[in-house]
Coordinates of C-alpha atoms and ligand atoms in Angstrom, one line a residue:
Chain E
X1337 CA -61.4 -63.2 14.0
X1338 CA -60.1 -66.3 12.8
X1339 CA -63.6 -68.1 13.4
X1340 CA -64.8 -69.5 10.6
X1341 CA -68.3 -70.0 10.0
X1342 CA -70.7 -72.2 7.4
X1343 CA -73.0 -70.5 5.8
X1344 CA -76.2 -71.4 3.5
X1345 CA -76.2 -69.2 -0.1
X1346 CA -79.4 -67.8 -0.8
X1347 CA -78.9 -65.5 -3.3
X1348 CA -76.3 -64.9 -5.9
X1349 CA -77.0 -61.1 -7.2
X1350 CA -73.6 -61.6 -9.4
X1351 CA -70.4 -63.2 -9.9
X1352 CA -68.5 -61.8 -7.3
X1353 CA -71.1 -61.0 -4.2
X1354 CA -73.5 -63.6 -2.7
X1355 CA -76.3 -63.3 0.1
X1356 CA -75.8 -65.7 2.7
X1357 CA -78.0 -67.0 5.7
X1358 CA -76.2 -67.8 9.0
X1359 CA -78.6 -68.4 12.2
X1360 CA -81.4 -66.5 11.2
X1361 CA -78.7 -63.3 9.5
X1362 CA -78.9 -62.1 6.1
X1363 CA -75.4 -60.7 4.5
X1364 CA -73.2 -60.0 2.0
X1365 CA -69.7 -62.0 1.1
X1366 CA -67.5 -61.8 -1.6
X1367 CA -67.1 -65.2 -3.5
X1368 CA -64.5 -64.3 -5.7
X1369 CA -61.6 -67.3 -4.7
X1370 CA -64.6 -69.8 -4.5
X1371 CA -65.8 -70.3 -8.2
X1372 CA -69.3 -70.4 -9.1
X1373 CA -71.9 -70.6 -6.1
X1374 CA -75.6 -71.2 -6.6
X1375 CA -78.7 -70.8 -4.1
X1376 CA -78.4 -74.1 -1.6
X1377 CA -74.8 -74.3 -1.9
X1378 CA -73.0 -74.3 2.1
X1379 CA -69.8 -71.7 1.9
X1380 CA -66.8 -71.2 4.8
X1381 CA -67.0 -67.8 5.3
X1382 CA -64.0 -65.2 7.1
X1383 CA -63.5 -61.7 7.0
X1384 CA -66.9 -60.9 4.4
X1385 CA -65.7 -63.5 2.0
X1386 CA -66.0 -67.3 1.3
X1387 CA -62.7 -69.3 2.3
X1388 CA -64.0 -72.6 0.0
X1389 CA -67.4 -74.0 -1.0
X1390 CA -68.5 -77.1 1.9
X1391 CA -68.2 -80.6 0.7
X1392 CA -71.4 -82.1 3.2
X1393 CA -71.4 -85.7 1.5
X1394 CA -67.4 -85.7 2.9
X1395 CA -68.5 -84.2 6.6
X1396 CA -71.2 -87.3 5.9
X1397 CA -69.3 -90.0 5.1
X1398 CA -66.7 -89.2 8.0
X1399 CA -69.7 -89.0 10.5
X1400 CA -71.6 -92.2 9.4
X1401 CA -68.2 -93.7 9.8
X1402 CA -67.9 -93.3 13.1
X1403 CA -71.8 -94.3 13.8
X1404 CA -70.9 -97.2 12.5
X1405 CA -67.7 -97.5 14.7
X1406 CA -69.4 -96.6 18.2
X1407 CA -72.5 -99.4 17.2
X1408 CA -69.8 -102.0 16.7
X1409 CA -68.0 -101.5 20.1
X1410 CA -71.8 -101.2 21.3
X1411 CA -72.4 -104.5 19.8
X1412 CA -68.9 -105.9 21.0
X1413 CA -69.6 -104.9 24.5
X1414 CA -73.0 -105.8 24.3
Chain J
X695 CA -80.5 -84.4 11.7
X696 CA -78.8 -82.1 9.1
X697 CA -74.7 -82.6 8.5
X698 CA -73.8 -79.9 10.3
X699 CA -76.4 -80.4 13.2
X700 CA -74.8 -84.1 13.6
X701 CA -70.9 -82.3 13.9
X702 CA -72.1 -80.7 16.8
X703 CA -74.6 -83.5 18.2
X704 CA -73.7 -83.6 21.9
X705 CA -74.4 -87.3 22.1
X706 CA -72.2 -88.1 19.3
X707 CA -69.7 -85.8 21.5
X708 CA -69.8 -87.6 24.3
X709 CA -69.6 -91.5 22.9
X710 CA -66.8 -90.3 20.9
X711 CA -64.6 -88.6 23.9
X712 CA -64.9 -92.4 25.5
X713 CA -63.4 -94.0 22.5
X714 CA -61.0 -91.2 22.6
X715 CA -60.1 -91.7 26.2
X716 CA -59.6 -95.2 25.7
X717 CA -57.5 -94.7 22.9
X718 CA -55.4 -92.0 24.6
X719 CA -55.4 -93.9 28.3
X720 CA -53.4 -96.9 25.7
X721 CA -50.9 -94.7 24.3
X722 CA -50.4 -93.1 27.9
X723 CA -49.8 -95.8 29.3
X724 CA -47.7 -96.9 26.6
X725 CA -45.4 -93.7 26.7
X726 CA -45.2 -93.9 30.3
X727 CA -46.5 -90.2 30.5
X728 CA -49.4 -88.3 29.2
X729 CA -49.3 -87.9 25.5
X730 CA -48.6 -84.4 24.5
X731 CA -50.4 -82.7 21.4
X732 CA -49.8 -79.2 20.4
X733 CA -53.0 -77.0 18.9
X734 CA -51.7 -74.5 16.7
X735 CA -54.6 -72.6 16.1
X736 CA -56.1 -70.1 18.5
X737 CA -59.5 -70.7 17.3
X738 CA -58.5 -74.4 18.4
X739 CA -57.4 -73.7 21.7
X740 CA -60.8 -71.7 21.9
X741 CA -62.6 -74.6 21.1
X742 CA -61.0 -76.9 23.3
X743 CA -61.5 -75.3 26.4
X744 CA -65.0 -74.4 26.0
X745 CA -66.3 -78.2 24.8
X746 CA -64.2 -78.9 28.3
X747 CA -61.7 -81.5 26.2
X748 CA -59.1 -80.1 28.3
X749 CA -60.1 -81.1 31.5
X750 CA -61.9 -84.2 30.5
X751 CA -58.9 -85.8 28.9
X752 CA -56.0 -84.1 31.6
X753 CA -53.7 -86.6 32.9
X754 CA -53.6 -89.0 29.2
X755 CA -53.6 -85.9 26.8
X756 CA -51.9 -82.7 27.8
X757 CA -52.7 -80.1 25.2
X758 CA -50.8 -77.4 24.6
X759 CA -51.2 -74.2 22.6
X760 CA -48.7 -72.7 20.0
X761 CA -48.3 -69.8 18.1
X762 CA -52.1 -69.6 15.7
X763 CA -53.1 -66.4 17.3
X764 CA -52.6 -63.6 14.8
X765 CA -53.5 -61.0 17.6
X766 CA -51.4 -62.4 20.6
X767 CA -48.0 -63.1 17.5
X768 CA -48.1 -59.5 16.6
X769 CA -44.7 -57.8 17.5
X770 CA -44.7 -55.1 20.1
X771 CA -42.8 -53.0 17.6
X772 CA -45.9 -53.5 15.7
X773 CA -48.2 -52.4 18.1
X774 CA -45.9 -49.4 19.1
X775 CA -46.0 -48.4 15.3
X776 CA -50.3 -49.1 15.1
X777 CA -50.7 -46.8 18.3
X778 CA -48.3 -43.6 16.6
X779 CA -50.3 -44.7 13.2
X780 CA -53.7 -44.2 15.4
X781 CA -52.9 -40.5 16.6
X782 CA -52.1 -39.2 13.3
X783 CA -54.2 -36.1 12.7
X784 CA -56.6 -36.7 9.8
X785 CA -56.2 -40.7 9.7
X786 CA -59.1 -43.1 11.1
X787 CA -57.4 -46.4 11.7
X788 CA -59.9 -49.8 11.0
X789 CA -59.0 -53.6 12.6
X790 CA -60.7 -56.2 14.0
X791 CA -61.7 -56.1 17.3
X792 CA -59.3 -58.1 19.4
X793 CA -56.7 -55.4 18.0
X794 CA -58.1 -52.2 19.8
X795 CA -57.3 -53.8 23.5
X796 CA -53.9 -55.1 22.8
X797 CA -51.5 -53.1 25.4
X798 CA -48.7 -51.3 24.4
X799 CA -45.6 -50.1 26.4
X800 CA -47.6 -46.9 27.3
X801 CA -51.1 -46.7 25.2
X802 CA -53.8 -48.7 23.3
X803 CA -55.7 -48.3 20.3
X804 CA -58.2 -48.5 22.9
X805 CA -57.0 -45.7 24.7
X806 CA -55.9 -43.8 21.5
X807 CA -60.0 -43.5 20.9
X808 CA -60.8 -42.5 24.6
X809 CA -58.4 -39.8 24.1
X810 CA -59.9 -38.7 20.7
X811 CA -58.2 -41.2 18.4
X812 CA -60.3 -42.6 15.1
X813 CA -60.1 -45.9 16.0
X814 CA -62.9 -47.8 14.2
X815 CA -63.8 -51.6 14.3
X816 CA -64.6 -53.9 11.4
X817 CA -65.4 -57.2 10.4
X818 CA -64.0 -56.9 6.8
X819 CA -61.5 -55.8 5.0
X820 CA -63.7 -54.3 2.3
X821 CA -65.4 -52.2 5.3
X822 CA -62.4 -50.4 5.6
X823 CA -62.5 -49.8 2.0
X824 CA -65.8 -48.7 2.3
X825 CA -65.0 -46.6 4.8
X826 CA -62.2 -44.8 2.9
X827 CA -64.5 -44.0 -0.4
X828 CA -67.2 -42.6 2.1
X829 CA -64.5 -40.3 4.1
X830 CA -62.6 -38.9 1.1
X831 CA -61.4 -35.9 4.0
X832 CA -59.7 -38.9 5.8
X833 CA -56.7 -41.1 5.5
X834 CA -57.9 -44.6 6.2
X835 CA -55.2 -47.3 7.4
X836 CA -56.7 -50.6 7.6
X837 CA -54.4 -52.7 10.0
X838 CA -53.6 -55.9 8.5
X839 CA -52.9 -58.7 10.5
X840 CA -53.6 -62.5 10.1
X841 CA -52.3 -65.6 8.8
X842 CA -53.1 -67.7 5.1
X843 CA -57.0 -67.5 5.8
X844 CA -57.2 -63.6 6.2
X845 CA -54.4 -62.2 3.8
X846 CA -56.3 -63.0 0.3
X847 CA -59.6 -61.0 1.9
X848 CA -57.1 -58.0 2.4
X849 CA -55.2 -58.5 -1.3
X850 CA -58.6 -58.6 -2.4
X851 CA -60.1 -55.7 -0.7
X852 CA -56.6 -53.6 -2.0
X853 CA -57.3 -54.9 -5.8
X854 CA -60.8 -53.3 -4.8
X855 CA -59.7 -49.7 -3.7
X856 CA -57.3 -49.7 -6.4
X857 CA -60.4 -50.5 -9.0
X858 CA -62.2 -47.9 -7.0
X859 CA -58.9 -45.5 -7.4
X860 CA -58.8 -44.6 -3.9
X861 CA -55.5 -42.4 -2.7
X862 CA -57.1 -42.2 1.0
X863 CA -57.1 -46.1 1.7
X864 CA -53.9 -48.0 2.9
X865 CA -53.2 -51.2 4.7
X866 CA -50.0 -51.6 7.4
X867 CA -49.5 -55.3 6.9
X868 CA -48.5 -57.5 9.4
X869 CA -49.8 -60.7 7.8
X870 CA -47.9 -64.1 8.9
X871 CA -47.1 -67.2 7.4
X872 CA -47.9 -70.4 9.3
X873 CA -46.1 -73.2 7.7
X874 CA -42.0 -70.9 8.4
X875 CA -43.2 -70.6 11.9
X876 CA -44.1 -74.5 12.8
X877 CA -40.6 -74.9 10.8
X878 CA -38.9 -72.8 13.2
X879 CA -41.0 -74.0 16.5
X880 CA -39.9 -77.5 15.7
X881 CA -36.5 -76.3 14.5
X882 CA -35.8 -74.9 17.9
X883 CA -35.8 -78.1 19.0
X884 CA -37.3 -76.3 22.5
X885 CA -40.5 -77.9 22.6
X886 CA -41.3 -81.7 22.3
X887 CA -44.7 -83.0 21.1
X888 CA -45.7 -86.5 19.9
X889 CA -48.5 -84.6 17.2
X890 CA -49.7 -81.2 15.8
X891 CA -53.7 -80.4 15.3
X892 CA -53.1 -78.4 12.2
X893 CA -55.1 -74.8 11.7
X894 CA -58.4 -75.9 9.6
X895 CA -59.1 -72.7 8.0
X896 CA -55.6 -71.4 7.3
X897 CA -55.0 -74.9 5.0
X898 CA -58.1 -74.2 3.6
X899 CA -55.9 -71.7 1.9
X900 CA -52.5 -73.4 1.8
X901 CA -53.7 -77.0 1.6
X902 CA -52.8 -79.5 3.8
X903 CA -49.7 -80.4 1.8
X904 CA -47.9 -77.2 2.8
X905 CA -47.6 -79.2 5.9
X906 CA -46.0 -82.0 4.6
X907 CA -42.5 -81.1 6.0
X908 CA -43.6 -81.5 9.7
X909 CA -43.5 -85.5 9.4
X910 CA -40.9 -85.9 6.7
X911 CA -38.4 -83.2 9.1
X912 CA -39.7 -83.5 12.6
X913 CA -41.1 -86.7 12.2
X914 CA -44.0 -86.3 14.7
X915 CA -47.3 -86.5 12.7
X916 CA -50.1 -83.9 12.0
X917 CA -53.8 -83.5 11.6
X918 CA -55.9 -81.0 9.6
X919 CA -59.7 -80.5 11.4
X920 CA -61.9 -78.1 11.7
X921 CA -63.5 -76.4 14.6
X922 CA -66.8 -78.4 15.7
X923 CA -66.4 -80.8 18.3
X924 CA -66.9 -83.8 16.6
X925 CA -64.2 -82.4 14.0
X926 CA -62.1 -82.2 16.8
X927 CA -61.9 -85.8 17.9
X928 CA -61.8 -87.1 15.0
X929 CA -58.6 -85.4 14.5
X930 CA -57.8 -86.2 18.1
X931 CA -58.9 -90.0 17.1
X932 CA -56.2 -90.1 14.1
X933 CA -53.3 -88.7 15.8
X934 CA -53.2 -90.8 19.0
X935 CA -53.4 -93.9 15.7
X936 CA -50.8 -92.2 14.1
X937 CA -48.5 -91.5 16.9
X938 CA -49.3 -95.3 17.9
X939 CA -48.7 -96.3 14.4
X940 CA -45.6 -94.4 13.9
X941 CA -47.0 -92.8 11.1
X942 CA -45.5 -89.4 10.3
X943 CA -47.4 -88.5 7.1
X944 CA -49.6 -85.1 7.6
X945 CA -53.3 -86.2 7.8
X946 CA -56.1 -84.2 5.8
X947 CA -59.1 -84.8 8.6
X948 CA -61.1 -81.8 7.2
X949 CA -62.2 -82.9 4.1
X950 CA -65.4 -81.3 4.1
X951 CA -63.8 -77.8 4.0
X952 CA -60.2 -78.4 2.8
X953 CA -58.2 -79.6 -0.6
X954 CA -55.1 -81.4 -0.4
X955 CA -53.9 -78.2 -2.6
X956 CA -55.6 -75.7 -1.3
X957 CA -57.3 -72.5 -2.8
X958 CA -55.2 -71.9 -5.3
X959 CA -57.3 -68.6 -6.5
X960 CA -56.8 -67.7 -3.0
X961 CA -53.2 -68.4 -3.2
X962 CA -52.9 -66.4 -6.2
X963 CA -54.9 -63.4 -5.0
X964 CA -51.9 -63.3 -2.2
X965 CA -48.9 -64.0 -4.5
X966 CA -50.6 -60.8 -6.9
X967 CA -50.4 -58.4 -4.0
X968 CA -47.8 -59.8 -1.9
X969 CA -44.0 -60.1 -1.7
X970 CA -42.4 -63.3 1.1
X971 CA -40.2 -60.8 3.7
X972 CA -39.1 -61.2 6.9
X973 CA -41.5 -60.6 10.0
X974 CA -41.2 -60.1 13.8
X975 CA -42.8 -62.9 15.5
X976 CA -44.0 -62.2 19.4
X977 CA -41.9 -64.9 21.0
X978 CA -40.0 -65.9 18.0
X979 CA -38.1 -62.7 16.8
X980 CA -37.3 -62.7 13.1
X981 CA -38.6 -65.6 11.5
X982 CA -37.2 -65.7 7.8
X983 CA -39.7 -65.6 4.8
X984 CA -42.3 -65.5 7.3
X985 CA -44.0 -62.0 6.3
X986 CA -46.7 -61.1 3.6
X987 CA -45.1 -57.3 2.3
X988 CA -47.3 -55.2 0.0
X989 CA -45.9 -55.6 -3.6
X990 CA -44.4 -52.7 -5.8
X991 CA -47.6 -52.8 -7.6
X992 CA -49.9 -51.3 -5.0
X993 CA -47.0 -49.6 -3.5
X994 CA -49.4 -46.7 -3.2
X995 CA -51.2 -48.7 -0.4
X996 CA -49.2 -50.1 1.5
X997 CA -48.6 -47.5 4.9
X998 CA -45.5 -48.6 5.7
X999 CA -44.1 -46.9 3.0
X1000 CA -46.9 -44.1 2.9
X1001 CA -46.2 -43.1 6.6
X1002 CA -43.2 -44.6 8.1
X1003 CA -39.8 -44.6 7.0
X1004 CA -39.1 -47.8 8.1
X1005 CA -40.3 -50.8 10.1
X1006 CA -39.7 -50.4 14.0
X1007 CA -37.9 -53.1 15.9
X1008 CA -39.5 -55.2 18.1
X1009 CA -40.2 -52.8 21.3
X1010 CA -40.5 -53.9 25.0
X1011 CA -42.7 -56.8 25.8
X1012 CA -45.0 -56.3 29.2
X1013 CA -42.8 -56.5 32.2
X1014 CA -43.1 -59.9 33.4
X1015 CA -45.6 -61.2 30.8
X1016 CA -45.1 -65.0 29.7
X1017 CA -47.1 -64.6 26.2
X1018 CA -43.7 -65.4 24.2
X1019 CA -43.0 -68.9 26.1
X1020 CA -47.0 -69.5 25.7
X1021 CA -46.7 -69.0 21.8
X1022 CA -43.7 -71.4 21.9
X1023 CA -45.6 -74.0 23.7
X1024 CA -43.2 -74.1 26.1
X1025 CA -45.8 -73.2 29.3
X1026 CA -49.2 -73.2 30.0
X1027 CA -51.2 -70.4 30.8
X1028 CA -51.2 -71.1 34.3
X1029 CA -47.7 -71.3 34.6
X1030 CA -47.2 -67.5 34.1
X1031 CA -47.6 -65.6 37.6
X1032 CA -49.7 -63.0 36.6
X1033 CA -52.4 -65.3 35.1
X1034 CA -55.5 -64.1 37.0
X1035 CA -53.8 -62.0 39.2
X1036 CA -53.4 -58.9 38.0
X1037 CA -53.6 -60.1 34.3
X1038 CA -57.3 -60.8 33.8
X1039 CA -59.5 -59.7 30.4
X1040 CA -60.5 -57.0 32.1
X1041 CA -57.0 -55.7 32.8
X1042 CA -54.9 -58.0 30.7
X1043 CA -51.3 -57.4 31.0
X1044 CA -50.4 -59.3 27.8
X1045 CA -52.1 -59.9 24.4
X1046 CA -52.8 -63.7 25.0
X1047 CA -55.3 -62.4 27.6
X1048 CA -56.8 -60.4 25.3
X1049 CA -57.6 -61.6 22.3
X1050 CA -60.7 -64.2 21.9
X1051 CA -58.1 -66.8 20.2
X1052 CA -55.6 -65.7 23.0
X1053 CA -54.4 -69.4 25.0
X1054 CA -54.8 -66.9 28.6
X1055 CA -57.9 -65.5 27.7
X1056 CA -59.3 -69.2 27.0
X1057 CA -58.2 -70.8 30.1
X1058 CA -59.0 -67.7 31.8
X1059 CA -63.2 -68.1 30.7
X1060 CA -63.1 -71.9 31.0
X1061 CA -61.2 -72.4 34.4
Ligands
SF4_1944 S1 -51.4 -64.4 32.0 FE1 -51.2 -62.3 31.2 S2 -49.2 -61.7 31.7 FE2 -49.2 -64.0 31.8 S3 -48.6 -64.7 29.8 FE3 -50.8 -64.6 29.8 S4 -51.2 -62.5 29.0 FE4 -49.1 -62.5 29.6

């Protein structure tokens, strides 16, 4: 119940509802604690409504860190 | 590969449970003892099990579970006082679905329906709401439990029967605080961890700040992360550096999801409809300023009032059931004696077993 889960908007019929897309799933969630949400944008959704909007260049930056980590203990060990 | 494809990229996974070995075998052998980490959140525990983290660091990380599963905390007395709610004539009761198998000292909701009860499950608060403006002939109770992440949905869905002027449509809330209860689990002094894997979704809400006080009073430090498996060692990455480091201050690893802050529309859609009481904690008791309590504002939907007199105490617990020691940390699943036999999720004896955020019911699908 507690299971959060990202999902892509893509549609925003008004300011307080937004369809979103999750594996193939059309549905409805409230966006009313997120701000404004336009087609593209990734949202955290529980319980039928968006937790916070996603941040992807942060969840990018965090993983290319860690490429770049495991290629220089590759190297090292290499 | 997209973002969220790479956070669950098994091959990332696996290179980064190495490092993470190495890291932890260090600090174990540092310690002189396996280094222990408490995940607070059920979803956590969830998650850790079935990516097989568990078994694949056992012996340098022992990981235990703590008290992040809003099903498994709720009181007995709370259960007792959903069941009598359920087999009211004329009410339909609505909760999420790990609700309805929770055992009571006699019943279920699960039962309750068997036997004739109107016991219906949602995924949404506002389906509840729904369901009370399409059933004006019934009085709809929406049982209201859950931590920071679920209780502006439910202050929300109230502001939306109250728009909707709805005077068949209340909520019996049972909603929890996270940050009083870590303050009383450390407090206790009972259980001793060298670092806390924070609950991603509920700071989403309070902001990892909230948590601030774990490293400043219980000096043992604290990660934010989220729920994929590469969000997971990361988190598990910073705290064995932390916990190396001696650095107490909370970490925010879940950037990607949650503010230093929080949602502060999120936190003021609570504060609108909610008052800080006391609540009854499975395991803990009464745990001060812990409670979310329906406001004198929407009075008129809050069920504790509409229907019952007062709050029950706590009731009976299972005979023999271990779920309060679990929600401390103080044991693992397997150290209960009923943990697989008789308590299984088919028959579980307790609500740990039952609920899919529940530690027993975890280690009970990933043995
Ligand atoms: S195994 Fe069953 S009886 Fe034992 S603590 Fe878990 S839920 Fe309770």
């Amino acid at each position: 119940m507690c299971l959060g889960i990202p999902a892509l908007v893509v549609e925003v019929p008004d300011k307080e509802w937004a369809v979103i897309e999750v594996e193939g799933i059309m549905c409805q969630v409230g966006v009313h604690l997120v701000g404004e949400v336009v087609p593209g944008d990734y949202l955290m959704v529980h319980a039928g409504f968006a937790v916070e909007k996603l941040d992807l260049a942060e969840a990018k930056a965090r993983l290319d860190l860690w490429e770049e980590l495991l290629d220089f203990e590759r190297a090292e060990k290499a | 590969m997209s973002v969220l494809k790479r956070l669950n990229d098994p091959q990332l996974g696996r290179e980064m449970i190495k490092k993470v070995k190495e890291q932890a075998a260090q600090l174990a052998g540092h310690l002189g003892r396996a280094v222990a980490l408490m995940e607070v959140c059920g979803t956590h525990t969830m998650a850790i099990s079935s990516t097989g983290l568990r078994s694949l660091l056992a012996g340098l990380v022992e990981l235990r579970s703590g008290p992040g599963c809003p099903v498994c905390v709720t009181a007995a007395g709370d259960i007792e006082q959903m069941i009598a709610l359920a087999r009211m004539p004329g009410v339909t009761v609505a909760t999420f679905g790990d609700m309805v198998r929770v055992p009571g000292v006699l019943s279920s909701l699960e039962r309750e329906r068997a036997g004739g009860a109107r016991v219906q499950i949602v995924y949404s608060p506002v389906d509840a709401v729904a369901l009370a403006r399409d059933k004006p002939d019934q009085e709809v109770i929406f049982l209201g439990m859950g931590f920071e992440t679920t209780a502006p949905m439910v202050a929300l869905s109230i502001n939306q029967a109250n728009n909707l002027r709805l005077t068949n449509f209340s909520v019996y809330s049972v909603h929890k605080l996270v940050p009083p209860v870590m303050r009383a689990l450390l407090g206790a002094g009972e259980v001793k961890v060298d670092g806390l894997i924070l609950p991603g979704h509920v700071c989403a809400i309070t902001g990892s700040e909230a948590f601030a006080f774990i490293g400043e009073e219980y000096g043992i430090p604290a990660v934010v992360t989220g729920f994929t498996p590469v969000d997971i060692l990361d988190a598990l990455h910073i705290l064995l550096n932390k916990i190396q480091t001696g650095d107490n201050r909370v970490v925010n690893g879940y950037r990607w999801v949650v503010r230093d802050d929080g949602n502060l529309q999120a936190q003021s859609a609570i504060k609108n409809c909610f008052y800080l009481g006391d609540a009854i904690w499975r395991g803990f008791g009464v745990v001060n300023g812990s409670g979310l309590l329906i406001g004198e504002k929407f009075a008129h939907y809050d069920a504790m009032r509409k229907f019952t007199a007062e709050r029950l105490d706590d009731a009976a617990e299972p005979q023999g059931c271990r779920c309060g020691e679990l929600l401390r940390g103080l044991i693992s699943p397997g150290d209960c004696p009923m943990f697989g036999h008789p308590c299984t999720p088919a028959s579980p004896v307790g609500p740990c077993m039952v609920s899919s955020e529940g530690a027993c019911a975890a280690y009970y699908h990933y043995r």
